[in-house]
mmCIF file of N, CA, C and O in Angstrom:
data_model
loop_
_atom_site.group_PDB
_atom_site.id
_atom_site.type_symbol
_atom_site.label_atom_id
_atom_site.label_comp_id
_atom_site.label_asym_id
_atom_site.label_seq_id
_atom_site.Cartn_x
_atom_site.Cartn_y
_atom_site.Cartn_z
ATOM 1 N N UNK V 1 0.225 19.476 25.183
ATOM 2 C CA UNK V 1 1.600 18.673 23.959
ATOM 3 C C UNK V 1 2.004 19.592 23.885
ATOM 4 O O UNK V 1 1.998 20.275 23.432
ATOM 5 N N UNK V 2 3.506 18.955 24.099
ATOM 6 C CA UNK V 2 4.403 19.879 23.528
ATOM 7 C C UNK V 2 5.000 19.452 22.268
ATOM 8 O O UNK V 2 4.878 18.375 21.263
ATOM 9 N N UNK V 3 5.644 20.542 21.269
ATOM 10 C CA UNK V 3 6.484 20.849 19.942
ATOM 11 C C UNK V 3 7.243 19.175 20.265
ATOM 12 O O UNK V 3 6.733 18.360 18.951
ATOM 13 N N UNK V 4 7.855 18.698 20.466
ATOM 14 C CA UNK V 4 8.711 17.398 21.269
ATOM 15 C C UNK V 4 7.907 16.704 20.699
ATOM 16 O O UNK V 4 8.221 15.224 20.034
ATOM 17 N N UNK V 5 6.700 16.496 21.389
ATOM 18 C CA UNK V 5 5.968 15.305 21.730
ATOM 19 C C UNK V 5 4.969 15.048 19.938
ATOM 20 O O UNK V 5 4.946 13.931 19.619
ATOM 21 N N UNK V 6 5.266 16.133 19.815
ATOM 22 C CA UNK V 6 4.351 16.170 18.838
ATOM 23 C C UNK V 6 5.012 15.996 17.355
ATOM 24 O O UNK V 6 4.831 15.108 15.995
ATOM 25 N N UNK V 7 6.171 16.058 17.116
ATOM 26 C CA UNK V 7 7.263 15.785 16.507
ATOM 27 C C UNK V 7 7.579 14.278 16.423
ATOM 28 O O UNK V 7 7.953 13.019 15.472
ATOM 29 N N UNK V 8 7.556 13.582 17.656
ATOM 30 C CA UNK V 8 7.883 12.196 17.867
ATOM 31 C C UNK V 8 6.458 11.697 17.104
ATOM 32 O O UNK V 8 6.642 10.486 16.963
ATOM 33 N N UNK V 9 5.004 12.025 17.315
ATOM 34 C CA UNK V 9 3.938 11.245 16.462
ATOM 35 C C UNK V 9 4.378 11.413 14.934
ATOM 36 O O UNK V 9 3.243 10.786 14.386
ATOM 37 N N UNK V 10 4.927 12.293 14.445
ATOM 38 C CA UNK V 10 5.513 12.419 13.167
ATOM 39 C C UNK V 10 4.355 13.565 12.776
ATOM 40 O O UNK V 10 4.428 13.579 11.403
ATOM 41 N N UNK V 11 4.617 14.905 13.420
ATOM 42 C CA UNK V 11 3.480 16.278 12.447
ATOM 43 C C UNK V 11 4.620 16.342 12.075
ATOM 44 O O UNK V 11 5.941 16.597 12.133
ATOM 45 N N UNK V 12 4.194 17.153 11.266
ATOM 46 C CA UNK V 12 4.754 18.423 10.355
ATOM 47 C C UNK V 12 5.180 20.149 10.911
ATOM 48 O O UNK V 12 4.107 20.166 11.890
ATOM 49 N N UNK V 13 5.976 20.409 10.487
ATOM 50 C CA UNK V 13 5.529 21.899 11.709
ATOM 51 C C UNK V 13 4.764 22.370 11.094
ATOM 52 O O UNK V 13 3.731 23.542 12.297
ATOM 53 N N UNK V 14 3.334 22.390 9.965
ATOM 54 C CA UNK V 14 2.697 22.921 10.140
ATOM 55 C C UNK V 14 1.192 22.339 10.562
ATOM 56 O O UNK V 14 0.165 23.274 11.288
ATOM 57 N N UNK V 15 1.570 20.724 10.540
ATOM 58 C CA UNK V 15 0.606 20.685 11.636
ATOM 59 C C UNK V 15 0.559 21.072 13.338
ATOM 60 O O UNK V 15 -0.571 21.067 13.891
ATOM 61 N N UNK V 16 1.242 20.810 13.411
ATOM 62 C CA UNK V 16 2.088 21.753 14.882
ATOM 63 C C UNK V 16 1.834 22.473 14.884
ATOM 64 O O UNK V 16 0.744 22.932 16.090
ATOM 65 N N UNK V 17 1.915 23.888 14.437
ATOM 66 C CA UNK V 17 1.576 25.403 14.311
ATOM 67 C C UNK V 17 -0.230 25.272 14.489
ATOM 68 O O UNK V 17 -0.651 25.976 15.527
ATOM 69 N N UNK V 18 -1.012 24.323 13.488
ATOM 70 C CA UNK V 18 -2.397 23.859 13.519
ATOM 71 C C UNK V 18 -2.324 23.377 14.930
ATOM 72 O O UNK V 18 -3.406 24.242 15.699
ATOM 73 N N UNK V 19 -2.281 22.559 15.444
ATOM 74 C CA UNK V 19 -2.637 21.947 16.657
ATOM 75 C C UNK V 19 -2.272 22.642 18.086
ATOM 76 O O UNK V 19 -3.132 22.708 18.693
ATOM 77 N N UNK V 20 -1.208 23.726 18.034
ATOM 78 C CA UNK V 20 -0.774 24.732 18.654
ATOM 79 C C UNK V 20 -1.037 26.088 18.829
ATOM 80 O O UNK V 20 -1.041 26.268 19.674
ATOM 81 N N UNK V 21 -2.024 26.526 18.005
ATOM 82 C CA UNK V 21 -2.547 27.739 17.800
ATOM 83 C C UNK V 21 -1.441 28.482 17.371
ATOM 84 O O UNK V 21 -1.142 29.659 17.828
ATOM 85 N N UNK V 22 -0.052 28.119 16.352
ATOM 86 C CA UNK V 22 0.958 29.597 16.577
ATOM 87 C C UNK V 22 1.246 29.581 15.118
ATOM 88 O O UNK V 22 0.850 28.520 14.543
ATOM 89 N N UNK V 23 2.497 29.860 15.297
ATOM 90 C CA UNK V 23 2.586 30.197 13.849
ATOM 91 C C UNK V 23 3.688 29.307 13.020
ATOM 92 O O UNK V 23 4.381 28.227 13.865
ATOM 93 N N UNK V 24 3.438 28.551 11.767
ATOM 94 C CA UNK V 24 4.570 27.467 11.496
ATOM 95 C C UNK V 24 6.296 27.847 11.633
ATOM 96 O O UNK V 24 6.980 27.499 11.538
ATOM 97 N N UNK V 25 6.124 29.084 11.481
ATOM 98 C CA UNK V 25 7.670 29.882 11.534
ATOM 99 C C UNK V 25 7.878 29.608 13.200
ATOM 100 O O UNK V 25 9.272 29.191 13.442
ATOM 101 N N UNK V 26 7.036 30.173 14.349
ATOM 102 C CA UNK V 26 7.691 29.692 15.778
ATOM 103 C C UNK V 26 8.064 28.309 16.032
ATOM 104 O O UNK V 26 8.718 27.633 16.526
ATOM 105 N N UNK V 27 7.187 27.397 15.338
ATOM 106 C CA UNK V 27 7.782 25.977 14.959
ATOM 107 C C UNK V 27 8.845 25.518 14.869
ATOM 108 O O UNK V 27 9.747 25.020 15.176
ATOM 109 N N UNK V 28 8.805 26.420 13.831
ATOM 110 C CA UNK V 28 10.143 26.087 13.020
ATOM 111 C C UNK V 28 11.587 26.544 13.497
ATOM 112 O O UNK V 28 12.729 25.995 13.704
ATOM 113 N N UNK V 29 11.890 27.342 14.279
ATOM 114 C CA UNK V 29 12.482 28.209 15.593
ATOM 115 C C UNK V 29 12.587 27.203 16.522
ATOM 116 O O UNK V 29 13.706 27.150 17.075
ATOM 117 N N UNK V 30 11.526 27.006 17.205
ATOM 118 C CA UNK V 30 11.995 26.164 18.132
ATOM 119 C C UNK V 30 12.171 24.673 17.875
ATOM 120 O O UNK V 30 13.107 23.949 18.335
ATOM 121 N N UNK V 31 11.730 23.936 16.719
ATOM 122 C CA UNK V 31 12.717 22.965 16.250
ATOM 123 C C UNK V 31 13.833 23.157 15.889
ATOM 124 O O UNK V 31 14.805 21.971 16.906
ATOM 125 N N UNK V 32 14.754 24.464 15.216
ATOM 126 C CA UNK V 32 15.615 24.263 15.318
ATOM 127 C C UNK V 32 16.595 24.577 16.017
ATOM 128 O O UNK V 32 17.539 24.096 16.069
ATOM 129 N N UNK V 33 16.300 25.048 17.575
ATOM 130 C CA UNK V 33 16.740 25.465 18.534
ATOM 131 C C UNK V 33 16.913 23.989 19.541
ATOM 132 O O UNK V 33 18.102 24.045 20.179
ATOM 133 N N UNK V 34 16.075 23.106 19.210
ATOM 134 C CA UNK V 34 15.854 21.871 19.793
ATOM 135 C C UNK V 34 17.317 21.122 19.337
ATOM 136 O O UNK V 34 18.261 20.350 19.863
ATOM 137 N N UNK V 35 17.057 21.164 17.790
ATOM 138 C CA UNK V 35 18.398 20.611 17.122
ATOM 139 C C UNK V 35 19.617 21.145 17.305
ATOM 140 O O UNK V 35 20.531 19.888 17.535
ATOM 141 N N UNK V 36 20.053 22.156 17.341
ATOM 142 C CA UNK V 36 21.086 22.961 18.197
ATOM 143 C C UNK V 36 21.514 22.340 19.636
ATOM 144 O O UNK V 36 22.582 21.893 19.190
ATOM 145 N N UNK V 37 20.547 22.363 19.938
ATOM 146 C CA UNK V 37 20.859 22.211 21.516
ATOM 147 C C UNK V 37 21.134 20.330 21.580
ATOM 148 O O UNK V 37 22.221 20.150 22.739
ATOM 149 N N UNK V 38 20.566 19.799 21.125
ATOM 150 C CA UNK V 38 21.134 18.603 21.053
ATOM 151 C C UNK V 38 21.864 17.842 20.125
ATOM 152 O O UNK V 38 22.004 16.797 20.776
ATOM 153 N N UNK V 39 22.357 18.507 19.420
ATOM 154 C CA UNK V 39 23.441 17.692 18.519
ATOM 155 C C UNK V 39 22.533 17.032 17.157
ATOM 156 O O UNK V 39 23.229 16.225 16.832
ATOM 157 N N UNK V 40 21.217 16.653 17.936
ATOM 158 C CA UNK V 40 20.864 15.966 16.719
ATOM 159 C C UNK V 40 20.903 16.590 15.362
ATOM 160 O O UNK V 40 21.013 17.935 15.007
ATOM 161 N N UNK V 41 20.751 16.168 13.956
ATOM 162 C CA UNK V 41 21.125 15.901 12.355
ATOM 163 C C UNK V 41 19.956 16.053 12.111
ATOM 164 O O UNK V 41 19.880 16.729 10.895
ATOM 165 N N UNK V 42 18.968 15.291 12.314
ATOM 166 C CA UNK V 42 17.421 15.819 11.623
ATOM 167 C C UNK V 42 16.553 15.619 12.595
ATOM 168 O O UNK V 42 16.582 15.244 14.471
ATOM 169 N N UNK V 43 15.093 15.546 12.875
ATOM 170 C CA UNK V 43 14.038 15.207 13.479
ATOM 171 C C UNK V 43 13.707 13.739 14.065
ATOM 172 O O UNK V 43 13.586 13.874 15.119
ATOM 173 N N UNK V 44 14.398 12.940 13.576
ATOM 174 C CA UNK V 44 14.699 11.698 13.650
ATOM 175 C C UNK V 44 15.689 11.415 14.632
ATOM 176 O O UNK V 44 15.345 10.436 15.759
ATOM 177 N N UNK V 45 16.705 12.241 14.679
ATOM 178 C CA UNK V 45 17.599 11.631 15.637
ATOM 179 C C UNK V 45 16.930 12.792 16.622
ATOM 180 O O UNK V 45 17.632 12.275 17.921
ATOM 181 N N UNK V 46 16.985 13.884 16.670
ATOM 182 C CA UNK V 46 15.972 14.078 18.106
ATOM 183 C C UNK V 46 15.135 13.515 18.572
ATOM 184 O O UNK V 46 15.294 13.757 20.056
ATOM 185 N N UNK V 47 14.114 12.562 17.854
ATOM 186 C CA UNK V 47 13.311 11.981 19.304
ATOM 187 C C UNK V 47 14.332 10.671 19.460
ATOM 188 O O UNK V 47 13.581 10.787 21.069
ATOM 189 N N UNK V 48 14.693 10.634 18.757
ATOM 190 C CA UNK V 48 15.516 9.198 19.135
ATOM 191 C C UNK V 48 16.635 9.660 20.331
ATOM 192 O O UNK V 48 16.674 8.964 21.445
ATOM 193 N N UNK V 49 16.921 10.293 20.197
ATOM 194 C CA UNK V 49 17.663 10.959 21.059
ATOM 195 C C UNK V 49 17.633 11.554 22.468
ATOM 196 O O UNK V 49 17.290 11.370 24.077
ATOM 197 N N UNK V 50 16.123 12.093 22.607
ATOM 198 C CA UNK V 50 15.131 12.579 23.573
ATOM 199 C C UNK V 50 14.910 11.582 24.115
ATOM 200 O O UNK V 50 14.655 11.326 25.616
ATOM 201 N N UNK V 51 14.228 10.192 23.610
ATOM 202 C CA UNK V 51 13.784 8.798 24.424
ATOM 203 C C UNK V 51 15.025 8.245 25.053
ATOM 204 O O UNK V 51 14.912 8.123 26.537
ATOM 205 N N UNK V 52 16.364 8.376 24.356
ATOM 206 C CA UNK V 52 17.500 7.906 25.350
ATOM 207 C C UNK V 52 17.926 8.825 26.301
ATOM 208 O O UNK V 52 18.809 8.047 27.512
ATOM 209 N N UNK V 53 17.762 10.062 26.454
ATOM 210 C CA UNK V 53 17.839 11.099 27.770
ATOM 211 C C UNK V 53 16.917 11.030 28.691
ATOM 212 O O UNK V 53 16.892 11.592 29.379
ATOM 213 N N UNK V 54 15.319 10.862 28.101
ATOM 214 C CA UNK V 54 14.948 10.374 29.197
ATOM 215 C C UNK V 54 13.457 11.333 28.716
ATOM 216 O O UNK V 54 12.870 11.961 30.029
ATOM 217 N N UNK V 55 13.983 12.609 28.498
ATOM 218 C CA UNK V 55 13.587 13.536 28.108
ATOM 219 C C UNK V 55 11.903 12.757 27.275
ATOM 220 O O UNK V 55 10.702 13.827 27.848
ATOM 221 N N UNK V 56 11.841 12.058 26.316
ATOM 222 C CA UNK V 56 10.589 11.455 26.023
ATOM 223 C C UNK V 56 10.609 9.935 26.355
ATOM 224 O O UNK V 56 11.429 9.595 26.951
ATOM 225 N N UNK V 57 9.485 9.997 27.212
ATOM 226 C CA UNK V 57 9.572 8.903 28.474
ATOM 227 C C UNK V 57 9.232 7.486 27.541
ATOM 228 O O UNK V 57 9.860 6.819 27.903
ATOM 229 N N UNK V 58 8.209 7.139 27.020
ATOM 230 C CA UNK V 58 8.320 5.846 26.436
ATOM 231 C C UNK V 58 6.827 5.501 25.303
ATOM 232 O O UNK V 58 6.313 6.918 24.801
ATOM 233 N N UNK V 59 7.270 5.027 24.392
ATOM 234 C CA UNK V 59 6.150 4.343 22.958
ATOM 235 C C UNK V 59 4.793 4.605 23.878
ATOM 236 O O UNK V 59 4.220 5.021 22.294
ATOM 237 N N UNK V 60 4.642 4.073 24.625
ATOM 238 C CA UNK V 60 2.937 4.382 24.799
ATOM 239 C C UNK V 60 2.517 5.821 25.018
ATOM 240 O O UNK V 60 0.881 6.096 24.850
ATOM 241 N N UNK V 61 3.155 7.049 24.620
ATOM 242 C CA UNK V 61 2.519 8.609 24.231
ATOM 243 C C UNK V 61 2.119 8.025 23.012
ATOM 244 O O UNK V 61 1.951 9.072 22.775
ATOM 245 N N UNK V 62 3.033 7.161 21.981
ATOM 246 C CA UNK V 62 2.051 7.363 20.743
ATOM 247 C C UNK V 62 1.466 6.128 20.359
ATOM 248 O O UNK V 62 2.356 5.395 20.337
ATOM 249 N N UNK V 63 0.569 6.653 20.221
ATOM 250 C CA UNK V 63 -0.426 5.830 19.546
ATOM 251 C C UNK V 63 0.180 4.615 18.603
ATOM 252 O O UNK V 63 -0.049 5.637 17.327
ATOM 253 N N UNK V 64 -0.140 3.619 18.505
ATOM 254 C CA UNK V 64 -0.150 2.908 17.024
ATOM 255 C C UNK V 64 1.648 2.921 16.930
ATOM 256 O O UNK V 64 2.206 1.887 16.248
ATOM 257 N N UNK V 65 2.467 2.987 18.021
ATOM 258 C CA UNK V 65 3.980 3.040 17.487
ATOM 259 C C UNK V 65 4.255 1.296 18.457
ATOM 260 O O UNK V 65 3.468 1.115 19.380
ATOM 261 N N UNK V 66 4.773 0.758 17.583
ATOM 262 C CA UNK V 66 5.589 -0.462 17.865
ATOM 263 C C UNK V 66 6.670 -0.735 18.577
ATOM 264 O O UNK V 66 7.571 0.195 18.363
ATOM 265 N N UNK V 67 6.704 -1.108 19.697
ATOM 266 C CA UNK V 67 7.876 -1.428 20.247
ATOM 267 C C UNK V 67 8.670 -3.077 20.206
ATOM 268 O O UNK V 67 7.980 -3.824 19.179
ATOM 269 N N UNK V 68 9.919 -2.846 19.797
ATOM 270 C CA UNK V 68 11.100 -4.347 19.476
ATOM 271 C C UNK V 68 9.650 -5.779 19.774
ATOM 272 O O UNK V 68 9.929 -6.692 18.944
ATOM 273 N N UNK V 69 9.060 -5.638 21.079
ATOM 274 C CA UNK V 69 8.833 -6.809 21.371
ATOM 275 C C UNK V 69 7.691 -7.087 20.815
ATOM 276 O O UNK V 69 6.912 -8.519 20.571
ATOM 277 N N UNK V 70 6.899 -5.729 20.095
ATOM 278 C CA UNK V 70 5.606 -6.047 19.248
ATOM 279 C C UNK V 70 6.396 -6.306 17.972
ATOM 280 O O UNK V 70 4.783 -6.975 17.233
ATOM 281 N N UNK V 71 6.699 -6.813 17.499
ATOM 282 C CA UNK V 71 7.429 -6.947 16.302
ATOM 283 C C UNK V 71 7.867 -8.871 16.432
ATOM 284 O O UNK V 71 8.090 -9.683 15.231
ATOM 285 N N UNK V 72 8.025 -9.203 17.344
ATOM 286 C CA UNK V 72 8.355 -11.119 17.179
ATOM 287 C C UNK V 72 7.425 -11.588 17.104
ATOM 288 O O UNK V 72 6.240 -11.226 16.989
ATOM 289 N N UNK V 73 7.990 -12.595 16.358
ATOM 290 C CA UNK V 73 6.718 -13.892 15.290
ATOM 291 C C UNK V 73 6.259 -14.568 16.471
ATOM 292 O O UNK V 73 7.191 -15.707 16.959
#
């Protein structure tokens, strides 16, 4: 699983580092570079832009994530 996918799941840098067996500083560097390259203002914006551009495919990758259709009454 990629750092971006783990960000989309809501993991913190420390949790991502543990999951991928890398330094939290390495994660922070990757996140900073992704934010810069995507012109995102924060992690939420990064994930949103990633879905919008197709870098992340769909919400089925994230267990428990609800789609708009799931919210209908």
